[in-house]
PDB file of C-alpha atoms in Angstrom:
ATOM      1  CA  UNK A   1       0.000   0.000   0.000  1.00  0.00           C
ATOM      2  CA  UNK A   2       1.485   3.326  -1.027  1.00  0.00           C
ATOM      3  CA  UNK A   3       1.804   6.342   1.253  1.00  0.00           C
ATOM      4  CA  UNK A   4      -0.809   8.078  -0.891  1.00  0.00           C
ATOM      5  CA  UNK A   5      -3.317   5.221  -0.356  1.00  0.00           C
ATOM      6  CA  UNK A   6      -2.697   5.261   3.405  1.00  0.00           C
ATOM      7  CA  UNK A   7      -3.085   9.035   3.574  1.00  0.00           C
ATOM      8  CA  UNK A   8      -6.313   8.887   1.552  1.00  0.00           C
ATOM      9  CA  UNK A   9      -7.727   6.172   3.839  1.00  0.00           C
ATOM     10  CA  UNK A  10      -6.714   8.093   6.961  1.00  0.00           C
ATOM     11  CA  UNK A  11      -8.274  11.246   5.513  1.00  0.00           C
ATOM     12  CA  UNK A  12     -11.527   9.444   4.765  1.00  0.00           C
ATOM     13  CA  UNK A  13     -11.594   8.024   8.316  1.00  0.00           C
ATOM     14  CA  UNK A  14     -10.841  11.438   9.844  1.00  0.00           C
ATOM     15  CA  UNK A  15     -13.555  13.065   7.730  1.00  0.00           C
ATOM     16  CA  UNK A  16     -16.085  10.372   8.724  1.00  0.00           C
ATOM     17  CA  UNK A  17     -15.113  10.759  12.399  1.00  0.00           C
ATOM     18  CA  UNK A  18     -15.471  14.541  12.316  1.00  0.00           C
ATOM     19  CA  UNK A  19     -18.840  14.310  10.586  1.00  0.00           C
ATOM     20  CA  UNK A  20     -20.026  11.645  13.005  1.00  0.00           C
ATOM     21  CA  UNK A  21     -18.861  13.254  16.251  1.00  0.00           C
ATOM     22  CA  UNK A  22     -21.742  15.703  16.645  1.00  0.00           C
ATOM     23  CA  UNK A  23     -24.287  13.047  15.700  1.00  0.00           C
ATOM     24  CA  UNK A  24     -22.604  10.093  17.434  1.00  0.00           C
ATOM     25  CA  UNK A  25     -21.707  11.733  20.749  1.00  0.00           C
ATOM     26  CA  UNK A  26     -24.238  12.781  23.393  1.00  0.00           C
ATOM     27  CA  UNK A  27     -27.809  12.914  22.168  1.00  0.00           C
ATOM     28  CA  UNK A  28     -29.255  16.372  21.527  1.00  0.00           C
ATOM     29  CA  UNK A  29     -32.026  17.300  23.923  1.00  0.00           C
ATOM     30  CA  UNK A  30     -35.533  17.659  22.658  1.00  0.00           C
ATOM     31  CA  UNK A  31     -36.636  21.196  23.503  1.00  0.00           C
ATOM     32  CA  UNK A  32     -40.062  20.977  25.171  1.00  0.00           C
ATOM     33  CA  UNK A  33     -43.083  22.880  23.891  1.00  0.00           C
ATOM     34  CA  UNK A  34     -43.957  23.873  27.450  1.00  0.00           C
ATOM     35  CA  UNK A  35     -41.862  24.764  30.471  1.00  0.00           C
ATOM     36  CA  UNK A  36     -43.332  24.356  33.952  1.00  0.00           C
ATOM     37  CA  UNK A  37     -46.831  23.803  32.512  1.00  0.00           C
ATOM     38  CA  UNK A  38     -46.673  26.934  30.356  1.00  0.00           C
ATOM     39  CA  UNK A  39     -46.536  26.711  26.548  1.00  0.00           C
ATOM     40  CA  UNK A  40     -43.569  28.565  25.063  1.00  0.00           C
ATOM     41  CA  UNK A  41     -41.915  28.573  21.644  1.00  0.00           C
ATOM     42  CA  UNK A  42     -38.995  26.178  21.474  1.00  0.00           C
ATOM     43  CA  UNK A  43     -36.820  28.779  19.742  1.00  0.00           C
ATOM     44  CA  UNK A  44     -37.081  30.959  22.893  1.00  0.00           C
ATOM     45  CA  UNK A  45     -36.165  28.147  25.283  1.00  0.00           C
ATOM     46  CA  UNK A  46     -33.307  26.587  23.286  1.00  0.00           C
ATOM     47  CA  UNK A  47     -30.686  29.317  23.949  1.00  0.00           C
ATOM     48  CA  UNK A  48     -31.194  28.926  27.716  1.00  0.00           C
ATOM     49  CA  UNK A  49     -30.527  25.164  27.752  1.00  0.00           C
ATOM     50  CA  UNK A  50     -27.423  23.070  27.182  1.00  0.00           C
ATOM     51  CA  UNK A  51     -27.659  21.431  23.759  1.00  0.00           C
ATOM     52  CA  UNK A  52     -27.183  17.797  24.752  1.00  0.00           C
ATOM     53  CA  UNK A  53     -28.380  15.474  27.451  1.00  0.00           C
ATOM     54  CA  UNK A  54     -31.538  14.228  29.124  1.00  0.00           C
ATOM     55  CA  UNK A  55     -34.070  16.909  30.042  1.00  0.00           C
ATOM     56  CA  UNK A  56     -36.215  16.649  33.176  1.00  0.00           C
ATOM     57  CA  UNK A  57     -38.666  18.916  35.038  1.00  0.00           C
ATOM     58  CA  UNK A  58     -39.418  18.972  38.767  1.00  0.00           C
ATOM     59  CA  UNK A  59     -42.121  20.931  40.654  1.00  0.00           C
ATOM     60  CA  UNK A  60     -42.617  21.554  44.345  1.00  0.00           C
ATOM     61  CA  UNK A  61     -45.458  19.660  46.005  1.00  0.00           C
ATOM     62  CA  UNK A  62     -48.778  21.444  45.603  1.00  0.00           C
ATOM     63  CA  UNK A  63     -47.612  22.989  42.349  1.00  0.00           C
ATOM     64  CA  UNK A  64     -49.531  26.179  41.573  1.00  0.00           C
ATOM     65  CA  UNK A  65     -51.693  26.047  44.691  1.00  0.00           C
ATOM     66  CA  UNK A  66     -49.262  27.464  47.239  1.00  0.00           C
ATOM     67  CA  UNK A  67     -48.128  31.034  47.733  1.00  0.00           C
ATOM     68  CA  UNK A  68     -44.723  30.121  46.348  1.00  0.00           C
ATOM     69  CA  UNK A  69     -43.926  27.328  43.918  1.00  0.00           C
ATOM     70  CA  UNK A  70     -40.654  26.281  42.352  1.00  0.00           C
ATOM     71  CA  UNK A  71     -40.021  24.516  39.071  1.00  0.00           C
ATOM     72  CA  UNK A  72     -36.568  23.286  38.071  1.00  0.00           C
ATOM     73  CA  UNK A  73     -35.512  22.254  34.579  1.00  0.00           C
ATOM     74  CA  UNK A  74     -32.439  20.003  34.541  1.00  0.00           C
ATOM     75  CA  UNK A  75     -30.248  18.689  31.765  1.00  0.00           C
ATOM     76  CA  UNK A  76     -28.333  15.505  32.616  1.00  0.00           C
ATOM     77  CA  UNK A  77     -29.377  15.888  36.272  1.00  0.00           C
ATOM     78  CA  UNK A  78     -27.722  19.323  36.475  1.00  0.00           C
ATOM     79  CA  UNK A  79     -29.992  22.260  37.151  1.00  0.00           C
ATOM     80  CA  UNK A  80     -30.339  24.493  34.083  1.00  0.00           C
ATOM     81  CA  UNK A  81     -33.294  26.786  34.866  1.00  0.00           C
ATOM     82  CA  UNK A  82     -34.972  27.636  38.178  1.00  0.00           C
ATOM     83  CA  UNK A  83     -38.398  29.286  38.223  1.00  0.00           C
ATOM     84  CA  UNK A  84     -40.115  30.768  41.303  1.00  0.00           C
ATOM     85  CA  UNK A  85     -43.785  31.613  41.071  1.00  0.00           C
ATOM     86  CA  UNK A  86     -45.227  33.700  43.912  1.00  0.00           C
ATOM     87  CA  UNK A  87     -48.662  35.085  44.706  1.00  0.00           C
ATOM     88  CA  UNK A  88     -48.792  37.815  47.345  1.00  0.00           C
ATOM     89  CA  UNK A  89     -51.008  40.616  48.643  1.00  0.00           C
ATOM     90  CA  UNK A  90     -48.407  43.356  48.634  1.00  0.00           C
ATOM     91  CA  UNK A  91     -46.498  45.003  45.821  1.00  0.00           C
ATOM     92  CA  UNK A  92     -42.764  44.318  45.605  1.00  0.00           C
ATOM     93  CA  UNK A  93     -39.827  45.996  43.953  1.00  0.00           C
ATOM     94  CA  UNK A  94     -37.963  43.345  41.908  1.00  0.00           C
ATOM     95  CA  UNK A  95     -34.691  45.269  42.308  1.00  0.00           C
ATOM     96  CA  UNK A  96     -34.802  44.429  46.032  1.00  0.00           C
ATOM     97  CA  UNK A  97     -34.616  40.722  45.181  1.00  0.00           C
ATOM     98  CA  UNK A  98     -32.179  41.129  42.291  1.00  0.00           C
ATOM     99  CA  UNK A  99     -28.978  41.837  44.211  1.00  0.00           C
ATOM    100  CA  UNK A 100     -26.308  39.146  44.032  1.00  0.00           C
ATOM    101  CA  UNK A 101     -26.393  38.640  47.797  1.00  0.00           C
ATOM    102  CA  UNK A 102     -29.953  37.282  47.476  1.00  0.00           C
ATOM    103  CA  UNK A 103     -29.348  33.522  47.318  1.00  0.00           C
ATOM    104  CA  UNK A 104     -32.740  32.739  45.734  1.00  0.00           C
ATOM    105  CA  UNK A 105     -33.008  35.240  42.902  1.00  0.00           C
ATOM    106  CA  UNK A 106     -29.717  37.144  42.859  1.00  0.00           C
ATOM    107  CA  UNK A 107     -28.948  38.429  39.365  1.00  0.00           C
ATOM    108  CA  UNK A 108     -25.750  39.549  37.653  1.00  0.00           C
ATOM    109  CA  UNK A 109     -25.878  43.201  36.599  1.00  0.00           C
ATOM    110  CA  UNK A 110     -29.644  43.685  37.191  1.00  0.00           C
ATOM    111  CA  UNK A 111     -31.387  46.589  35.474  1.00  0.00           C
ATOM    112  CA  UNK A 112     -35.003  47.667  35.325  1.00  0.00           C
ATOM    113  CA  UNK A 113     -36.778  46.773  32.117  1.00  0.00           C
ATOM    114  CA  UNK A 114     -40.029  48.198  30.797  1.00  0.00           C
ATOM    115  CA  UNK A 115     -43.024  46.652  29.044  1.00  0.00           C
ATOM    116  CA  UNK A 116     -42.459  43.204  30.539  1.00  0.00           C
ATOM    117  CA  UNK A 117     -44.738  43.562  33.573  1.00  0.00           C
ATOM    118  CA  UNK A 118     -45.725  46.348  35.958  1.00  0.00           C
ATOM    119  CA  UNK A 119     -42.224  46.124  37.377  1.00  0.00           C
ATOM    120  CA  UNK A 120     -39.349  43.970  36.176  1.00  0.00           C
ATOM    121  CA  UNK A 121     -35.597  43.559  36.365  1.00  0.00           C
ATOM    122  CA  UNK A 122     -33.384  41.744  33.923  1.00  0.00           C
ATOM    123  CA  UNK A 123     -29.894  40.393  34.538  1.00  0.00           C
ATOM    124  CA  UNK A 124     -27.316  38.426  32.613  1.00  0.00           C
ATOM    125  CA  UNK A 125     -28.467  35.250  34.377  1.00  0.00           C
ATOM    126  CA  UNK A 126     -32.197  35.749  34.942  1.00  0.00           C
ATOM    127  CA  UNK A 127     -35.156  38.058  35.434  1.00  0.00           C
ATOM    128  CA  UNK A 128     -37.840  38.977  37.950  1.00  0.00           C
ATOM    129  CA  UNK A 129     -41.230  40.317  36.854  1.00  0.00           C
ATOM    130  CA  UNK A 130     -44.212  41.255  39.005  1.00  0.00           C
ATOM    131  CA  UNK A 131     -47.699  42.503  38.217  1.00  0.00           C
ATOM    132  CA  UNK A 132     -51.154  42.860  39.750  1.00  0.00           C
ATOM    133  CA  UNK A 133     -53.336  39.839  39.216  1.00  0.00           C
ATOM    134  CA  UNK A 134     -57.077  39.342  39.103  1.00  0.00           C
ATOM    135  CA  UNK A 135     -58.553  35.879  39.355  1.00  0.00           C
ATOM    136  CA  UNK A 136     -56.697  34.685  42.475  1.00  0.00           C
ATOM    137  CA  UNK A 137     -57.165  35.320  46.191  1.00  0.00           C
ATOM    138  CA  UNK A 138     -53.789  37.063  46.143  1.00  0.00           C
ATOM    139  CA  UNK A 139     -53.486  40.284  44.190  1.00  0.00           C
ATOM    140  CA  UNK A 140     -49.927  40.188  42.846  1.00  0.00           C
ATOM    141  CA  UNK A 141     -48.022  37.606  40.830  1.00  0.00           C
ATOM    142  CA  UNK A 142     -44.229  37.447  40.626  1.00  0.00           C
ATOM    143  CA  UNK A 143     -42.177  35.241  38.344  1.00  0.00           C
ATOM    144  CA  UNK A 144     -38.432  34.846  38.877  1.00  0.00           C
ATOM    145  CA  UNK A 145     -36.192  33.008  36.421  1.00  0.00           C
ATOM    146  CA  UNK A 146     -32.608  32.115  37.166  1.00  0.00           C
ATOM    147  CA  UNK A 147     -30.403  30.480  34.530  1.00  0.00           C
ATOM    148  CA  UNK A 148     -28.145  28.136  36.469  1.00  0.00           C
ATOM    149  CA  UNK A 149     -26.877  25.775  33.758  1.00  0.00           C
ATOM    150  CA  UNK A 150     -23.383  27.209  33.395  1.00  0.00           C
ATOM    151  CA  UNK A 151     -22.054  29.810  35.780  1.00  0.00           C
ATOM    152  CA  UNK A 152     -19.307  30.697  33.258  1.00  0.00           C
ATOM    153  CA  UNK A 153     -21.788  32.047  30.704  1.00  0.00           C
ATOM    154  CA  UNK A 154     -22.707  35.505  31.922  1.00  0.00           C
ATOM    155  CA  UNK A 155     -24.120  37.355  28.938  1.00  0.00           C
ATOM    156  CA  UNK A 156     -27.538  35.894  28.174  1.00  0.00           C
ATOM    157  CA  UNK A 157     -29.557  39.056  28.768  1.00  0.00           C
ATOM    158  CA  UNK A 158     -31.080  39.223  25.252  1.00  0.00           C
ATOM    159  CA  UNK A 159     -32.098  35.546  25.253  1.00  0.00           C
ATOM    160  CA  UNK A 160     -33.591  35.877  28.736  1.00  0.00           C
ATOM    161  CA  UNK A 161     -35.504  39.017  27.798  1.00  0.00           C
ATOM    162  CA  UNK A 162     -37.018  37.423  24.676  1.00  0.00           C
ATOM    163  CA  UNK A 163     -37.997  34.347  26.679  1.00  0.00           C
ATOM    164  CA  UNK A 164     -39.573  36.379  29.507  1.00  0.00           C
ATOM    165  CA  UNK A 165     -41.543  38.636  27.137  1.00  0.00           C
ATOM    166  CA  UNK A 166     -43.350  35.514  25.908  1.00  0.00           C
ATOM    167  CA  UNK A 167     -43.271  33.443  29.085  1.00  0.00           C
ATOM    168  CA  UNK A 168     -44.610  35.990  31.618  1.00  0.00           C
ATOM    169  CA  UNK A 169     -47.985  36.618  29.894  1.00  0.00           C
ATOM    170  CA  UNK A 170     -48.328  32.923  28.991  1.00  0.00           C
ATOM    171  CA  UNK A 171     -47.696  31.940  32.621  1.00  0.00           C
ATOM    172  CA  UNK A 172     -50.198  34.497  33.891  1.00  0.00           C
ATOM    173  CA  UNK A 173     -52.782  32.925  31.586  1.00  0.00           C
ATOM    174  CA  UNK A 174     -51.794  29.382  32.630  1.00  0.00           C
ATOM    175  CA  UNK A 175     -52.263  30.160  36.344  1.00  0.00           C
ATOM    176  CA  UNK A 176     -55.541  31.994  35.791  1.00  0.00           C
ATOM    177  CA  UNK A 177     -54.157  35.445  36.436  1.00  0.00           C
ATOM    178  CA  UNK A 178     -55.355  38.373  34.338  1.00  0.00           C
ATOM    179  CA  UNK A 179     -53.883  41.840  34.520  1.00  0.00           C
ATOM    180  CA  UNK A 180     -56.544  44.308  35.772  1.00  0.00           C
TER     181      UNK A 180
END
């Protein structure tokens, strides 16, 4: 076998291996059509999740019926997204809960954002939105999202904002909350 034949065979094998690696390695996750019982476009969820692995969803007991509920989306048993849903009688300022020293909802570089809810903050790793709510015994609804999948990725603000602009009103509808 000549050197040229060996090189051609090695090249073909290397090309096959490179083409196969993305398809033959870990299986791509299937982006769900709903997150935490709320329908949302897959194209809005995909940037917030790791591309490969097994996706799972976990809710606190009494999901949706308690004053505060949590929903966690995991990829390969590692937490990727954490949602907190809260119903309360008083108004809150999301900036108060956005500081990094808040272990539950602390956000990187939080800033106020308009036209998302009555009051909202957006960070590089999550968002908090709150609004008045009719249709429940409690009069305010707050949704907090924290992206936890990779602490090294810090600039997801645009992806988070696009997701929240769709997810907040869809969640309000899903929990029976209408803005007065």
